[in-house]
XYZ file of C-alpha atoms in Angstrom:
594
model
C 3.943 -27.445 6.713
C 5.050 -23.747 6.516
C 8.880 -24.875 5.725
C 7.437 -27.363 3.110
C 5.536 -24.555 1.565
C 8.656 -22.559 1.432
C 10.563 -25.079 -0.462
C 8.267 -25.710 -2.846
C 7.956 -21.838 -4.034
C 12.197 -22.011 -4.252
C 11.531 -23.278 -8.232
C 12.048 -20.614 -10.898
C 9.471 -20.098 -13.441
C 10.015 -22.590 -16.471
C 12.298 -21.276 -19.300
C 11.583 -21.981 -22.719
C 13.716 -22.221 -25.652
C 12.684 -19.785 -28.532
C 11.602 -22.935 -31.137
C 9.315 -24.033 -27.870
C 7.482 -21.420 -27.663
C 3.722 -20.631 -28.898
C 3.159 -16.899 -28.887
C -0.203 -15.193 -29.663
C 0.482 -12.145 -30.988
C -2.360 -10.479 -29.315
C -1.529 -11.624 -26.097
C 2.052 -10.741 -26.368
C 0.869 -7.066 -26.926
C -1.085 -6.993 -24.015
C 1.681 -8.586 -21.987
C 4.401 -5.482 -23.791
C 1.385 -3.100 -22.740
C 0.898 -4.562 -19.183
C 4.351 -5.281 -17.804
C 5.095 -0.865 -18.737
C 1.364 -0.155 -17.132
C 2.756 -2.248 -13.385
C 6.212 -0.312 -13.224
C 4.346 3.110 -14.598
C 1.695 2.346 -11.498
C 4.252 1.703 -8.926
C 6.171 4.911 -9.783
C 2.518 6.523 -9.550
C 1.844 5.053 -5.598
C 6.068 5.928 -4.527
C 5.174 9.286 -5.735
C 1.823 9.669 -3.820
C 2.919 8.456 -0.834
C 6.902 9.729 -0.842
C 7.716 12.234 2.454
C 9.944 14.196 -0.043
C 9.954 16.169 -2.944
C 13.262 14.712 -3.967
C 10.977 11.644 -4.736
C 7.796 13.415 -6.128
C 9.210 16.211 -7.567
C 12.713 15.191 -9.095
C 11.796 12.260 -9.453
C 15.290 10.636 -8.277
C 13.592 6.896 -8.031
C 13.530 4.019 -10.563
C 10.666 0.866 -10.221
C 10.824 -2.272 -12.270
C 9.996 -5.507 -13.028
C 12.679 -8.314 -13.257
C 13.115 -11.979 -14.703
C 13.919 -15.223 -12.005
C 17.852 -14.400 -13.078
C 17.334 -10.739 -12.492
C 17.077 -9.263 -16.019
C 15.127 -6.633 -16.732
C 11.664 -6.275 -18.378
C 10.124 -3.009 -17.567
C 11.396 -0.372 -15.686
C 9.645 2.835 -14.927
C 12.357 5.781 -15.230
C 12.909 8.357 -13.217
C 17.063 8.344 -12.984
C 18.021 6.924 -16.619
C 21.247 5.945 -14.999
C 19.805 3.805 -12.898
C 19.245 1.477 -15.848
C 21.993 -0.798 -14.709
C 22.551 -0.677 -10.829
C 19.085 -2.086 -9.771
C 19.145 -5.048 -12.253
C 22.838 -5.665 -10.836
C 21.205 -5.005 -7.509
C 18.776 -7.733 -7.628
C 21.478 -10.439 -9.101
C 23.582 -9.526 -5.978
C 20.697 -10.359 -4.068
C 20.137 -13.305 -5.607
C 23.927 -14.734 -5.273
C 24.044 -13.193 -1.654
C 21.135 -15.451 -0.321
C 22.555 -18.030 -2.349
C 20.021 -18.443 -5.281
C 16.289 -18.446 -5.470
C 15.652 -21.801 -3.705
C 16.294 -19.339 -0.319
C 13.878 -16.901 -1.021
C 10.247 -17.162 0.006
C 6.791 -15.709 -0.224
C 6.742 -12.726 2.169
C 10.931 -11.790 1.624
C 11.310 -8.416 0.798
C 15.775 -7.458 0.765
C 17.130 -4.166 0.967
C 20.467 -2.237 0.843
C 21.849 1.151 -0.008
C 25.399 -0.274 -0.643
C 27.487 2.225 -3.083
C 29.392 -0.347 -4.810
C 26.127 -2.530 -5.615
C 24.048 0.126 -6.908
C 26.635 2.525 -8.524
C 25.109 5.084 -7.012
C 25.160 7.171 -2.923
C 24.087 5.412 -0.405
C 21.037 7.930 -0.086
C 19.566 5.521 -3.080
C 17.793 2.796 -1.003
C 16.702 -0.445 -3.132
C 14.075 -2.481 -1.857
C 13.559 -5.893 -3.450
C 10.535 -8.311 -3.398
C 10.516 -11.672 -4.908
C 7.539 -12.594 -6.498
C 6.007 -16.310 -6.586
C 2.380 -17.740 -8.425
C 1.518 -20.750 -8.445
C 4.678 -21.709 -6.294
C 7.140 -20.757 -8.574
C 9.345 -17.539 -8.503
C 8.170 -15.582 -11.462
C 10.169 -12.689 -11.281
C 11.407 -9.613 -8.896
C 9.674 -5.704 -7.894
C 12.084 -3.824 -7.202
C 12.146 0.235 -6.451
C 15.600 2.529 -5.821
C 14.684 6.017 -4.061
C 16.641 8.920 -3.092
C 15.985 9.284 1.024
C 17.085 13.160 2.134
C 19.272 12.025 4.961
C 20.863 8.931 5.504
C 23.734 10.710 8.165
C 26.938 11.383 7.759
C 28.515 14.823 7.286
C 26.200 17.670 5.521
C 28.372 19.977 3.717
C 31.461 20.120 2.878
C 34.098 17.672 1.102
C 33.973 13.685 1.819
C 37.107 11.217 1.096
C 35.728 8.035 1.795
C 32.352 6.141 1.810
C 32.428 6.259 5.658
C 31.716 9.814 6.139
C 28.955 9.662 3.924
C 26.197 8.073 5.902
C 24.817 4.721 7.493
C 25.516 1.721 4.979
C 23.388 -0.819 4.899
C 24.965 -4.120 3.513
C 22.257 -6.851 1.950
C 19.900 -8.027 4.554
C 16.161 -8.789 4.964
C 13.933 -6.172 5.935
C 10.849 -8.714 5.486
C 11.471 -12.164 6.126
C 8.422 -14.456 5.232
C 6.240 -11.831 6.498
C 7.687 -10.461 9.033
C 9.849 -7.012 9.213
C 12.970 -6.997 10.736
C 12.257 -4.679 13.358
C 15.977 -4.108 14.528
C 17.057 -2.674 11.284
C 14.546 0.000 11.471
C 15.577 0.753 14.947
C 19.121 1.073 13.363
C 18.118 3.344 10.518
C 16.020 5.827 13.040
C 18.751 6.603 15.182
C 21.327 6.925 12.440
C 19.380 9.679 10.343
C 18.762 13.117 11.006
C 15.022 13.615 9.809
C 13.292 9.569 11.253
C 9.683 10.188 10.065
C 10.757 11.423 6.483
C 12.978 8.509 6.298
C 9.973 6.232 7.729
C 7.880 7.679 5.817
C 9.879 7.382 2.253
C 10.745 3.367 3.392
C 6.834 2.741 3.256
C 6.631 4.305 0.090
C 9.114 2.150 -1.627
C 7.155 -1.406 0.149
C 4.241 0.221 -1.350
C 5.719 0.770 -4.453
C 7.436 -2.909 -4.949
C 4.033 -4.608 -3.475
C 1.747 -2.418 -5.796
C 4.252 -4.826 -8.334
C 3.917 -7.991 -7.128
C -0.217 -7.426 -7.156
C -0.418 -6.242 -10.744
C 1.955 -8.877 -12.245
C 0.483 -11.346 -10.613
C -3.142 -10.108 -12.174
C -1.610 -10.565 -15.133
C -0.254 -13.753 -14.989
C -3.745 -14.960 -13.289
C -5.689 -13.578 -16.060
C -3.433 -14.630 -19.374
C -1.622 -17.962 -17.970
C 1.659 -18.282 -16.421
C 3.439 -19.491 -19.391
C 1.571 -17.460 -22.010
C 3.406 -14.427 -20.086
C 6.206 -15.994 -19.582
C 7.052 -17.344 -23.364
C 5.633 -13.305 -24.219
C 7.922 -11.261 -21.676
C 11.420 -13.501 -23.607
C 9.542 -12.790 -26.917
C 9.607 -8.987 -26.450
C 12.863 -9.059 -25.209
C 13.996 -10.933 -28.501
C 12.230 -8.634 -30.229
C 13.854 -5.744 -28.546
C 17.481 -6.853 -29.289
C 16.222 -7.304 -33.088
C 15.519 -3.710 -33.352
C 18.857 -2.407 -31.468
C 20.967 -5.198 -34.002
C 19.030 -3.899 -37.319
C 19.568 -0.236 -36.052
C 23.217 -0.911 -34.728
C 23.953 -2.087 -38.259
C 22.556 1.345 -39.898
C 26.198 2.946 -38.176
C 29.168 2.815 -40.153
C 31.471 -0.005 -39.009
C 35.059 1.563 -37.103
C 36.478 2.817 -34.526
C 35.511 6.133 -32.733
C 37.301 8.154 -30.229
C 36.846 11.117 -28.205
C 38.014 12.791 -25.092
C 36.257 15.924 -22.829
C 37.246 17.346 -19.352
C 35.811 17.667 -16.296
C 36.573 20.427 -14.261
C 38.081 19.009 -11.000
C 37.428 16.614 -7.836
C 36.598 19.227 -5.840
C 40.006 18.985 -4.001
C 42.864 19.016 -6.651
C 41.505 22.572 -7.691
C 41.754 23.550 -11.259
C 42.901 19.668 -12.611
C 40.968 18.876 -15.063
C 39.828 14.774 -15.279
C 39.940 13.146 -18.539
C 37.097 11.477 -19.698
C 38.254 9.458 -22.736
C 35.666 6.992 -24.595
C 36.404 4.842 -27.520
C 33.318 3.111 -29.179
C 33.716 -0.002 -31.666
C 30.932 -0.795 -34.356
C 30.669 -3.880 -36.287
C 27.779 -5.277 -38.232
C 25.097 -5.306 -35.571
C 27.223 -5.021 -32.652
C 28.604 -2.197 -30.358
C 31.578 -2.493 -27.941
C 31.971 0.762 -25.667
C 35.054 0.953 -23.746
C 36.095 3.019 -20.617
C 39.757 1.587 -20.392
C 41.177 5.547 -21.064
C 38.519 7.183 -18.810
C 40.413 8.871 -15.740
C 41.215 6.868 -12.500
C 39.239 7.616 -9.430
C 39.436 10.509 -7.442
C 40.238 11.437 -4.297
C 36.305 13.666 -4.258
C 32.988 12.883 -4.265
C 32.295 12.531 -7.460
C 32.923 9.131 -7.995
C 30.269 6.175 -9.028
C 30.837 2.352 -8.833
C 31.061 -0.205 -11.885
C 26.997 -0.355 -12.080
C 26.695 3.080 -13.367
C 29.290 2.774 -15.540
C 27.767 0.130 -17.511
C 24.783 1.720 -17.461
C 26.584 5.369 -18.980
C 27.378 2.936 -21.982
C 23.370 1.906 -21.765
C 22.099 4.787 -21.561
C 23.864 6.484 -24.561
C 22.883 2.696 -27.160
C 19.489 3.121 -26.336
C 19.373 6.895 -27.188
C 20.908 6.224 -30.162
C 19.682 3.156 -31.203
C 15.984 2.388 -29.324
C 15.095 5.349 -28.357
C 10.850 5.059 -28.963
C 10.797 1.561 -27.734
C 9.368 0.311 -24.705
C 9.249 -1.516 -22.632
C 12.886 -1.022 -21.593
C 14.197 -4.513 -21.121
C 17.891 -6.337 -21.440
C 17.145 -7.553 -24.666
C 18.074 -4.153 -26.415
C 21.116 -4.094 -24.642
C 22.241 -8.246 -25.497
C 24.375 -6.883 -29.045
C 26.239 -4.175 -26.829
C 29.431 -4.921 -25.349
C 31.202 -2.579 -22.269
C 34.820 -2.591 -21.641
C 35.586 -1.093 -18.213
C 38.694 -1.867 -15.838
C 37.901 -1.088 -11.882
C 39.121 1.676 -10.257
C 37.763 4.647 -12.943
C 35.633 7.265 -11.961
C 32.555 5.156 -13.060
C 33.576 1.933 -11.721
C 35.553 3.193 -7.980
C 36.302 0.725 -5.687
C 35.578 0.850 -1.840
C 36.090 3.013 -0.081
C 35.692 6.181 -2.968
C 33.599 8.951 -1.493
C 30.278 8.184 -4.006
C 28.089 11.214 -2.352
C 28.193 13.098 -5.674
C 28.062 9.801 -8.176
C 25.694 11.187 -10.925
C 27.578 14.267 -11.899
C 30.651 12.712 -14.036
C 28.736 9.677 -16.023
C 26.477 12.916 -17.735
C 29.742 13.838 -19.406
C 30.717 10.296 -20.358
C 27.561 9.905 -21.865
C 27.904 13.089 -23.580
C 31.344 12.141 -24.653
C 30.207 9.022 -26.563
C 28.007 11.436 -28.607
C 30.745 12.988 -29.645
C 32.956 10.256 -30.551
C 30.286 8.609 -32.695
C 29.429 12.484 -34.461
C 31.312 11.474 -37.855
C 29.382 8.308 -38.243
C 26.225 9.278 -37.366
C 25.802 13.282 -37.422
C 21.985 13.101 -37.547
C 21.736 11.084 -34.094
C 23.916 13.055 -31.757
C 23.216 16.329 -30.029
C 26.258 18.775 -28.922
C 27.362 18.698 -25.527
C 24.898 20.274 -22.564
C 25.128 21.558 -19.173
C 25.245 17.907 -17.532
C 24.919 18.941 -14.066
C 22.043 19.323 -11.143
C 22.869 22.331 -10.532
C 21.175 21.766 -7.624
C 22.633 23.412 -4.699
C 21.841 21.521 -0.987
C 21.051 24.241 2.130
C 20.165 23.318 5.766
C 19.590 25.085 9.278
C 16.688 25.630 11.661
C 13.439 27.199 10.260
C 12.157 29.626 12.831
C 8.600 28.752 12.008
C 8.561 25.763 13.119
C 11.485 25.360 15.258
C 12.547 22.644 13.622
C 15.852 21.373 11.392
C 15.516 20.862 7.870
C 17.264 19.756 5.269
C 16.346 21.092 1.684
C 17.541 20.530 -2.044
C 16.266 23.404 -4.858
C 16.199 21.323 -8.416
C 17.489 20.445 -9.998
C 17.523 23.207 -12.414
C 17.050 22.801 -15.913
C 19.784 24.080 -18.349
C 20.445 23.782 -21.893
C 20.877 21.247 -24.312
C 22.996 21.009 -27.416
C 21.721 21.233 -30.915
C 21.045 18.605 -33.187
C 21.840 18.301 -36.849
C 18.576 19.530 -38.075
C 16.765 21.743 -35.056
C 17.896 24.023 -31.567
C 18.736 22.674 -28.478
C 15.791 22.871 -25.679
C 16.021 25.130 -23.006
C 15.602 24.982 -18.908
C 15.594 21.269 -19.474
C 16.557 18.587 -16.369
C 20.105 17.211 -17.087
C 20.481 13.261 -18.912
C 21.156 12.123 -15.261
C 16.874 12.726 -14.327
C 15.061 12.044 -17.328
C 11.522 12.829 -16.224
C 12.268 14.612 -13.856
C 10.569 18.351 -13.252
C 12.123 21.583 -12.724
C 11.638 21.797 -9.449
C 8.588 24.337 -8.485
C 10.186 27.853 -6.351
C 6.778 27.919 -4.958
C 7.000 24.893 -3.235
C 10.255 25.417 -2.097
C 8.904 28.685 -0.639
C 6.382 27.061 0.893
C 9.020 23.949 2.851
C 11.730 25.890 3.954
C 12.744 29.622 4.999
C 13.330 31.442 1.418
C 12.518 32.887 -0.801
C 13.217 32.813 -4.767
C 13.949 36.602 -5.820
C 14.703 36.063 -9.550
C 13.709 33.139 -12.162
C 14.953 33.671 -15.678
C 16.531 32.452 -18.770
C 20.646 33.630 -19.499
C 20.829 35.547 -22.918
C 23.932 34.329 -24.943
C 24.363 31.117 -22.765
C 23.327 28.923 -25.663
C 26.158 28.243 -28.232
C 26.086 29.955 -31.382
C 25.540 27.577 -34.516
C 23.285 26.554 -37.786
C 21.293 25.234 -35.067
C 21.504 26.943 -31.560
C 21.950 25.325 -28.470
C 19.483 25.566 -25.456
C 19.625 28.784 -23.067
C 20.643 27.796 -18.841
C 18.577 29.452 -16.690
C 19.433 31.414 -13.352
C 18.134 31.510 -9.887
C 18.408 34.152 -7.429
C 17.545 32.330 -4.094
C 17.483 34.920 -0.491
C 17.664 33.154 2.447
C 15.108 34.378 5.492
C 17.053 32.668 8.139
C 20.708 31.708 8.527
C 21.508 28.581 6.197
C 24.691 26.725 5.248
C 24.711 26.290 1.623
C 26.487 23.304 -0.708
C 27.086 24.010 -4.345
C 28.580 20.991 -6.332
C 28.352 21.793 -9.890
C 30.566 20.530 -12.662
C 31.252 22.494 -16.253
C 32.228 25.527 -15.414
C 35.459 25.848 -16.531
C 34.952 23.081 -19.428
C 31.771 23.945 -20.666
C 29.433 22.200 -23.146
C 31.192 22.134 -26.606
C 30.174 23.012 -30.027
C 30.036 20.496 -33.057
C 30.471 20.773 -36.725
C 31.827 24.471 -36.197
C 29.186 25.222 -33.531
C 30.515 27.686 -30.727
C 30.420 26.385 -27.332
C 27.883 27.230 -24.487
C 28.666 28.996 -21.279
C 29.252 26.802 -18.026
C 27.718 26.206 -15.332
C 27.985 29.174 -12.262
C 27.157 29.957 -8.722
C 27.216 33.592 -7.132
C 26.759 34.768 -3.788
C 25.785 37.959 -2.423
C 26.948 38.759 1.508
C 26.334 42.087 2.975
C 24.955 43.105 -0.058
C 28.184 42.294 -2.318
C 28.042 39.965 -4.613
C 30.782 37.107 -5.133
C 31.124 35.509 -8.393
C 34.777 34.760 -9.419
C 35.190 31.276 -7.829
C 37.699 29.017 -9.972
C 34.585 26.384 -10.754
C 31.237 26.029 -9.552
C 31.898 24.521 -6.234
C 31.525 26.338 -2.986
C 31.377 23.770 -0.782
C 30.356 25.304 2.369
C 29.047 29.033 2.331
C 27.220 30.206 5.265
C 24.523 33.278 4.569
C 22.964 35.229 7.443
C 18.894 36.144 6.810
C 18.781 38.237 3.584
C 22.126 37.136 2.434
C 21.377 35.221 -0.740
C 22.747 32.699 -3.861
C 22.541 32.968 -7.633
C 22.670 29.378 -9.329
C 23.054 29.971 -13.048
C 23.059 26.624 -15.350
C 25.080 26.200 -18.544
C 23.537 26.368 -21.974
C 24.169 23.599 -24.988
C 26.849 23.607 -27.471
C 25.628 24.766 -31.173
C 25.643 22.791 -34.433
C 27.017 23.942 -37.672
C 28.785 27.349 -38.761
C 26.931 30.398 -36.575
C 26.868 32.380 -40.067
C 24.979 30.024 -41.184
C 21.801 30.652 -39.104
C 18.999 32.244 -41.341
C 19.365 35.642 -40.565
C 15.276 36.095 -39.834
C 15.947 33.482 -37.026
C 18.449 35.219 -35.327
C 16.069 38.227 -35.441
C 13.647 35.957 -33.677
C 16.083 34.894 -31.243
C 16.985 39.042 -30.779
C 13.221 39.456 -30.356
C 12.600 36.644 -27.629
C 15.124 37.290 -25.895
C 17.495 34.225 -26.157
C 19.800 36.280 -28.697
C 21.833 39.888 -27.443
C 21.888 42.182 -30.434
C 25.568 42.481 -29.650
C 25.774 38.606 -30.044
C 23.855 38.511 -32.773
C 26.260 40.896 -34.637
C 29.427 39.334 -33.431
C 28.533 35.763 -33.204
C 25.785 35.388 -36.142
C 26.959 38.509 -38.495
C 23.551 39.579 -38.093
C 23.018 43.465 -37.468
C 19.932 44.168 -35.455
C 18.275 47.454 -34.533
C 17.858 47.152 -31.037
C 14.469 48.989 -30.696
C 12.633 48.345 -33.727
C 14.733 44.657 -34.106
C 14.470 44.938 -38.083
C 16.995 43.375 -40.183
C 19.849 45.790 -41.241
C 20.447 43.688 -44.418
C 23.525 45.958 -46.016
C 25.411 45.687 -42.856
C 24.721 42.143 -42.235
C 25.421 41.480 -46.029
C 29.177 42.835 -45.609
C 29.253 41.498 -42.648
C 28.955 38.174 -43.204
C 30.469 38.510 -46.266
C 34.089 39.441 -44.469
């Protein structure tokens, strides 16, 4: 009876043409409403019952809802650039069982692979199909960040081996029951087993606190209604990004950026070349020109290369509009050979995957500035800055393993307003700046210094967003991992706006500080207690002429803080009187004037 049961419940949910279907209006609302309120509530329970504040602080996870052919209809963000690898993560787990008519009531699939998600094989995606009525209606599905997943801490990887345990796709509930000798296999490969235990349970929690609120709606509204209303919102959606595509001048648009290095070729900068094609109400992005793989870390697979391209449509053409769902992204097209540093091949090192696609994204800004200058923001810091530290915390005599951010930084001005400040890079979206007290409270330091960096915002019209610095001692003997990007290419300036400063690291040893590193990678630095390490994020490019800035808001910038009176001079032709900060309008008259 059981294996008849099963093969009944192997029959997608019926598909109806557009002409077929009967919408209510009302219902269709509550549908748009109710399918965002189920991935929003399983984001709430991963972050409740997460081990890690990786999870519930950075939010480095991603929950959604998907169709019977894996498409997407609701995610709730935390990683923006996980937009693409977990709906390419369910169709893989679709083809690998060999369609839907093998999946039952009870499955629940899993895998970190690098090359399926895009992303390290820290992000662990756990999959549950969902069936009513005996038919498969649709997928849960939740990618986390776990702390450990083995491999080498520290230090520079070459190849997707020394990063960690890799698990390919495989069951980790069949029908019910959990596969018992895969857990036994991911205990004694990581470093930390409860934290890992605990963060698994959170994601089953997460993709079954899915499966029970989409199936109250479909109980409470009708199968089909829901149905014929989830492809009705996702027609709707791809209306809005065609009608809003076709507001951007048809053409061609180029433009190119640098990344500092790979971490091992020291000081060679990587090209990151993007040309984007408009016409009517379609977009074609392609990556053909973007640099090859590299030999570092830094590399992500072709999943996170799409979504770079998806990331940057939306902003620019969707960016109120919710829920998030494939049908916004059906009139954009993404050109993208394998074997670039967004789509590596096995076996690229991936441990460091989300750094580069923040400056692809940002690049695609920049190529599209002359057609639409209102809509695009000069470059920002696009980095963690989030340095890694481990060792043994005397007060509890245990190992630990502990991450500090990411930090915000700044972001680069628009047409018409600043760049924010201390902000979380485009790779975390909602994620938080990550709390010093809590740190404090987890591991053995303590946070000396917290501030903003004068200056580090570029000089334009319109400002760009300050980086911030953290002074970090250590109280026991640590090994610490810094792994930033941007340092010595730093967020640029558009429209005549003057670049930001880059991202930097510092570190002070026997009470000297160390600061002139060739980029902002120090890959293995090992501090003795009361040594400690300055992490100082970049700021955002500027927007327009500098001398253009109203004179009485440079004051105010002189007077918060965010403006030196000898940059204000110098970069604004604004001369300030640094005690009583009034306006010295003859000087600043000739001034600017010359």
């Amino acid at each position: 009876m059981a294996k008849k049961a099963a093969k009944k419940t192997a029959k997608p949910a019926t598909k109806t043409t557009k002409k077929a279907r009967k919408i209510d209006p009302v219902i269709a609302e509550i549908v748009r409403n109710g399918v965002l309120a189920v991935t929003e509530e399983m984001k709430t329970n991963l972050m409740r019952t997460a081990y890690n504040m990786i999870i519930y602080e950075a939010l480095d996870f991603t929950t959604g809802l998907f169709t019977p052919e894996g498409e997407t209809v609701s995610i709730g963000i935390g990683l923006p650039t996980f937009i693409r690898g977990m709906a390419e993560t369910v169709k893989a787990k679709i083809k690998h069982f060999g369609g839907i008519k093998n999946m039952h009531p009870g499955d629940i699939y899993v895998t970190n692979d690098s090359y399926t998600t895009g992303s390290h094989l820290n992000h662990f995606t756990f999959t549950l199909p969902i069936f009513h009525k005996g038919k498969l209606v649709g997928f849960s599905c939740c990618m986390a960040h776990w702390l450990d997943v083995g491999g080498v801490l520290g230090g520079m990887t070459t190849d997707i081996f020394s990063e960690g345990l890799q698990i390919p796709i495989l069951k980790y509930q069949d029908r019910g029951k959990v596969n018992q000798d895969l857990l036994d296999i991911i205990r004694i490969n990581v470093r930390l087993p409860p934290r890992a235990m605990g963060d698994l349970r959170a994601q089953v929690t997460a993709v079954k606190t899915g499966e029970r609120r989409f199936l109250e709606l479909l109980d409470r509204y009708g199968q089909q209604a829901v149905m014929d209303s989830i492809a009705e919102i996702m027609d709707r959606a791809e209306a809005a990004a065609r009608a809003r595509t076709k507001t951007i001048p048809d053409g061609t648009y180029e433009a190119e950026s640098f990344l500092d290095d790979d971490g091992i070729d020291i000081g060679k900068r990587i090209s990151v070349k993007v040309k984007v094609i408009v016409k009517g109400d379609e977009m074609t992005i392609d990556f053909t020109d973007v640099a090859k793989q590299v030999r570092g870390f830094y590399n992500s697979a072709i999943t996170t290369g799409y979504g770079c391209a998806q990331v940057a449509y939306k902003c620019i053409t969707s960016p109120t509009d919710y829920p998030i769902n494939d049908g916004a992204f059906r009139s954009l097209k993404v050109i993208i050979p394998p074997g670039r540093i967004i789509s590596a091949t096995r076996p690229a090192p991936m441990r460091w995957w989300m750094t580069f696609p923040m400056t692809v994204i940002d690049t695609i800004f920049k190529a599209l500035k002359p057609a639409i200058p209102d809509r695009v923001i000069a470059g920002h810091h696009a980095d963690l800055v989030a340095p890694s530290f481990h060792g043994f915390n005397p007060k509890t005599s245990e190992f630990f393993i502990g991450t500090f951010g990411p930090l915000g930084g700044g972001w680069g001005a628009k047409r018409t307003e600043d760049g924010v400040s201390a902000t979380v890079c485009m790779n975390d979206g909602d994620t938080h700046n990550g709390p010093n007290e809590q740190a404090e409270a987890k591991f053995p330091i303590l946070v000396e210094r917290f501030e903003l960096i004068p200056d580090s915002g570029g000089a334009g019209k319109h400002r760009g967003g300050l980086g911030i610095a953290r002074t970090t001692r250590a109280l026991t003997p640590v090994t610490v991992n810094t792994q930033s990007e941007r340092s010595a290419q730093p967020p640029w300036g558009l429209d005549g706006g003057d670049d930001a400063t880059g991202n930097k690291v510092a570190f002070r040893v026997g009470g000297e500080w160390k600061s002139d590193f060739p980029n902002a990678k120090v890959l293995v630095a090992q501090l003795k207690s009361g040594d400690a390490f300055r992490i100082s994020s970049g700021g955002g490019g500027g927007y327009g002429a500098a001398f253009e800035r109203p004179a009485e808001e440079v004051q105010e910038d002189v007077r918060q803080g965010y403006v030196s009176v000898k940059a204000a001079a110098e970069k604004y032709g604004v001369v300030i009187d640094p005690q009583t900060f009034a306006i010295d309008r003859a000087a600043t008259d000739k001034l600017r004037a010359s």
